[in-house]
mmCIF file of C-alpha atoms in Angstrom:
data_model
loop_
_atom_site.group_PDB
_atom_site.id
_atom_site.type_symbol
_atom_site.label_atom_id
_atom_site.label_comp_id
_atom_site.label_asym_id
_atom_site.label_seq_id
_atom_site.Cartn_x
_atom_site.Cartn_y
_atom_site.Cartn_z
ATOM 1 C CA MET Y 50 38.104 -50.118 -21.571
ATOM 2 C CA LYS Y 51 38.784 -47.385 -19.029
ATOM 3 C CA ARG Y 52 37.778 -44.812 -21.599
ATOM 4 C CA THR Y 53 34.415 -46.556 -22.094
ATOM 5 C CA HIS Y 54 33.746 -46.591 -18.338
ATOM 6 C CA ARG Y 55 34.562 -42.886 -18.111
ATOM 7 C CA MET Y 56 32.207 -42.075 -21.003
ATOM 8 C CA VAL Y 57 29.419 -44.118 -19.459
ATOM 9 C CA ALA Y 58 29.976 -42.486 -16.040
ATOM 10 C CA LEU Y 59 30.101 -38.996 -17.578
ATOM 11 C CA SER Y 60 26.946 -39.666 -19.631
ATOM 12 C CA ALA Y 61 25.119 -41.012 -16.579
ATOM 13 C CA ALA Y 62 26.168 -38.006 -14.469
ATOM 14 C CA SER Y 63 25.035 -35.604 -17.211
ATOM 15 C CA LEU Y 64 21.688 -37.387 -17.491
ATOM 16 C CA VAL Y 65 21.128 -37.285 -13.712
ATOM 17 C CA LEU Y 66 22.017 -33.591 -13.626
ATOM 18 C CA ALA Y 67 19.661 -32.802 -16.526
ATOM 19 C CA LEU Y 68 16.817 -34.718 -14.878
ATOM 20 C CA ALA Y 69 17.402 -33.036 -11.521
ATOM 21 C CA LEU Y 70 17.361 -29.582 -13.077
ATOM 22 C CA SER Y 71 14.229 -30.256 -15.105
ATOM 23 C CA ALA Y 72 12.444 -31.730 -12.072
ATOM 24 C CA CYS Y 73 13.086 -28.550 -10.075
ATOM 25 C CA SER Y 74 11.600 -26.357 -12.771
ATOM 26 C CA ASP Y 75 7.896 -26.073 -13.475
ATOM 27 C CA GLY Y 76 8.636 -24.909 -17.005
ATOM 28 C CA ASN Y 77 7.557 -21.369 -16.216
ATOM 29 C CA ASN Y 78 10.394 -18.901 -15.802
ATOM 30 C CA ALA Y 79 8.084 -16.071 -14.736
ATOM 31 C CA SER Y 80 8.139 -15.044 -11.111
ATOM 32 C CA PRO Y 81 5.065 -15.915 -9.062
ATOM 33 C CA SER Y 82 2.301 -13.358 -9.264
ATOM 34 C CA PRO Y 83 1.971 -11.164 -6.182
ATOM 35 C CA SER Y 84 -1.136 -11.458 -4.080
ATOM 36 C CA SER Y 85 -3.887 -9.086 -5.039
ATOM 37 C CA PRO Y 86 -3.890 -5.839 -3.061
ATOM 38 C CA SER Y 87 -6.451 -5.466 -0.332
ATOM 39 C CA PRO Y 88 -9.159 -2.956 -1.182
ATOM 40 C CA THR Y 89 -8.633 0.202 0.867
ATOM 41 C CA ALA Y 90 -9.157 3.861 0.351
ATOM 42 C CA SER Y 91 -5.530 4.467 1.315
ATOM 43 C CA VAL Y 92 -3.899 5.120 -2.054
ATOM 44 C CA ALA Y 93 -0.613 6.942 -2.393
ATOM 45 C CA PRO Y 94 -1.188 9.392 -5.241
ATOM 46 C CA GLU Y 95 2.458 9.450 -6.258
ATOM 47 C CA THR Y 96 2.619 5.677 -6.797
ATOM 48 C CA GLU Y 97 -0.669 4.994 -8.547
ATOM 49 C CA SER Y 98 -1.597 6.009 -12.057
ATOM 50 C CA SER Y 99 -4.769 7.755 -11.111
ATOM 51 C CA SER Y 100 -6.580 10.795 -12.315
ATOM 52 C CA PRO Y 101 -8.665 12.899 -9.958
ATOM 53 C CA SER Y 102 -12.131 13.747 -11.158
ATOM 54 C CA ALA Y 103 -13.476 17.258 -10.612
ATOM 55 C CA SER Y 104 -11.768 19.862 -8.427
ATOM 56 C CA PRO Y 105 -12.303 18.723 -4.826
ATOM 57 C CA GLU Y 106 -14.427 20.831 -2.486
ATOM 58 C CA LEU Y 107 -13.183 21.673 1.027
ATOM 59 C CA GLN Y 108 -15.176 19.938 3.793
ATOM 60 C CA ALA Y 109 -14.997 20.188 7.597
ATOM 61 C CA SER Y 110 -15.476 17.514 10.241
ATOM 62 C CA SER Y 111 -14.439 16.450 13.719
ATOM 63 C CA GLY Y 112 -13.789 13.236 15.547
ATOM 64 C CA ASP Y 113 -11.384 11.205 17.662
ATOM 65 C CA TYR Y 114 -7.852 10.716 16.375
ATOM 66 C CA VAL Y 115 -7.098 6.969 16.154
ATOM 67 C CA GLY Y 116 -3.519 7.079 14.837
ATOM 68 C CA LEU Y 117 -1.091 6.901 11.934
ATOM 69 C CA ILE Y 118 -1.507 3.978 9.553
ATOM 70 C CA ASP Y 119 1.626 4.629 7.521
ATOM 71 C CA GLY Y 120 3.694 7.587 6.380
ATOM 72 C CA HIS Y 121 0.807 9.231 4.571
ATOM 73 C CA SER Y 122 -2.451 7.926 6.099
ATOM 74 C CA ILE Y 123 -4.263 8.385 9.415
ATOM 75 C CA GLU Y 124 -7.488 7.093 10.953
ATOM 76 C CA ILE Y 125 -10.091 9.282 12.607
ATOM 77 C CA LYS Y 126 -13.278 8.017 14.236
ATOM 78 C CA THR Y 127 -16.060 10.310 12.969
ATOM 79 C CA ALA Y 128 -19.851 10.265 13.206
ATOM 80 C CA ASN Y 129 -19.746 8.052 10.067
ATOM 81 C CA GLY Y 130 -17.389 5.507 11.668
ATOM 82 C CA THR Y 131 -13.626 5.142 11.464
ATOM 83 C CA GLU Y 132 -12.325 6.754 8.284
ATOM 84 C CA VAL Y 133 -8.927 6.841 6.571
ATOM 85 C CA PHE Y 134 -7.460 10.166 5.450
ATOM 86 C CA GLN Y 135 -4.329 10.981 3.475
ATOM 87 C CA VAL Y 136 -1.924 13.510 5.013
ATOM 88 C CA ASP Y 137 1.131 15.359 3.765
ATOM 89 C CA PRO Y 138 4.464 15.284 5.634
ATOM 90 C CA GLN Y 139 3.774 18.578 7.456
ATOM 91 C CA ILE Y 140 0.508 17.283 8.928
ATOM 92 C CA GLU Y 141 2.113 13.939 9.763
ATOM 93 C CA GLU Y 142 4.831 15.774 11.696
ATOM 94 C CA LYS Y 143 2.216 17.868 13.517
ATOM 95 C CA ILE Y 144 0.198 14.850 14.735
ATOM 96 C CA THR Y 145 3.012 12.363 15.391
ATOM 97 C CA ASP Y 146 2.914 12.823 19.175
ATOM 98 C CA TRP Y 147 -0.887 12.993 19.532
ATOM 99 C CA GLU Y 148 -2.468 10.345 21.747
ATOM 100 C CA GLU Y 149 -5.159 7.970 20.501
ATOM 101 C CA GLY Y 150 -8.587 9.395 21.341
ATOM 102 C CA THR Y 151 -7.524 13.041 20.999
ATOM 103 C CA LYS Y 152 -10.522 15.137 19.912
ATOM 104 C CA VAL Y 153 -9.758 16.796 16.572
ATOM 105 C CA LYS Y 154 -11.359 19.134 14.076
ATOM 106 C CA PHE Y 155 -10.132 19.071 10.518
ATOM 107 C CA GLN Y 156 -10.692 20.206 6.954
ATOM 108 C CA TYR Y 157 -10.335 17.804 4.057
ATOM 109 C CA THR Y 158 -11.003 17.290 0.388
ATOM 110 C CA GLU Y 159 -12.460 14.251 -1.333
ATOM 111 C CA ALA Y 160 -11.425 13.066 -4.760
ATOM 112 C CA GLU Y 161 -12.620 10.109 -6.773
ATOM 113 C CA LEU Y 162 -9.719 8.211 -8.297
ATOM 114 C CA GLU Y 163 -9.657 5.350 -10.756
ATOM 115 C CA VAL Y 164 -7.260 2.651 -9.555
ATOM 116 C CA ASP Y 165 -6.971 -0.627 -11.458
ATOM 117 C CA GLY Y 166 -10.285 0.062 -13.201
ATOM 118 C CA GLU Y 167 -12.180 0.750 -9.958
ATOM 119 C CA LYS Y 168 -13.333 4.090 -8.571
ATOM 120 C CA VAL Y 169 -11.938 4.826 -5.126
ATOM 121 C CA LYS Y 170 -12.739 7.746 -2.813
ATOM 122 C CA GLN Y 171 -9.634 9.448 -1.425
ATOM 123 C CA SER Y 172 -9.995 11.914 1.448
ATOM 124 C CA THR Y 173 -7.045 14.217 2.098
ATOM 125 C CA ILE Y 174 -6.696 16.354 5.220
ATOM 126 C CA VAL Y 175 -5.534 19.903 4.485
ATOM 127 C CA ALA Y 176 -5.756 21.256 8.071
ATOM 128 C CA ILE Y 177 -6.135 19.602 11.485
ATOM 129 C CA ASP Y 178 -6.120 20.854 15.083
ATOM 130 C CA LYS Y 179 -6.945 19.548 18.543
ATOM 131 C CA GLU Y 180 -10.379 20.611 19.767
#
């Protein structure tokens, strides 16, 4: 009789455990999809599979330095509004201590990249100085 009680108890415990595990699972073992990236012109060329279009032409502009966005992007307020520009580590080091609102003149290139099936303009500063 004791053996029957143990079998019933073991079966009941196994059933409860199986139900608890199946209730906690939605049947999909895939991880949740990440949120879609926000559309910006700040694209790190080394992390995206992108192909620049034609050879970029050097352009010159001036404006007010706004600040660093991340390790490779800065904002400058130009006559066209606030714009985002890519920078290399040498330029980042040069401007790290600059105050917001510093008047700057700079040279940059523009490239059109295809990222996730969309064309994105990427502006990259090649030279920058205080005015």
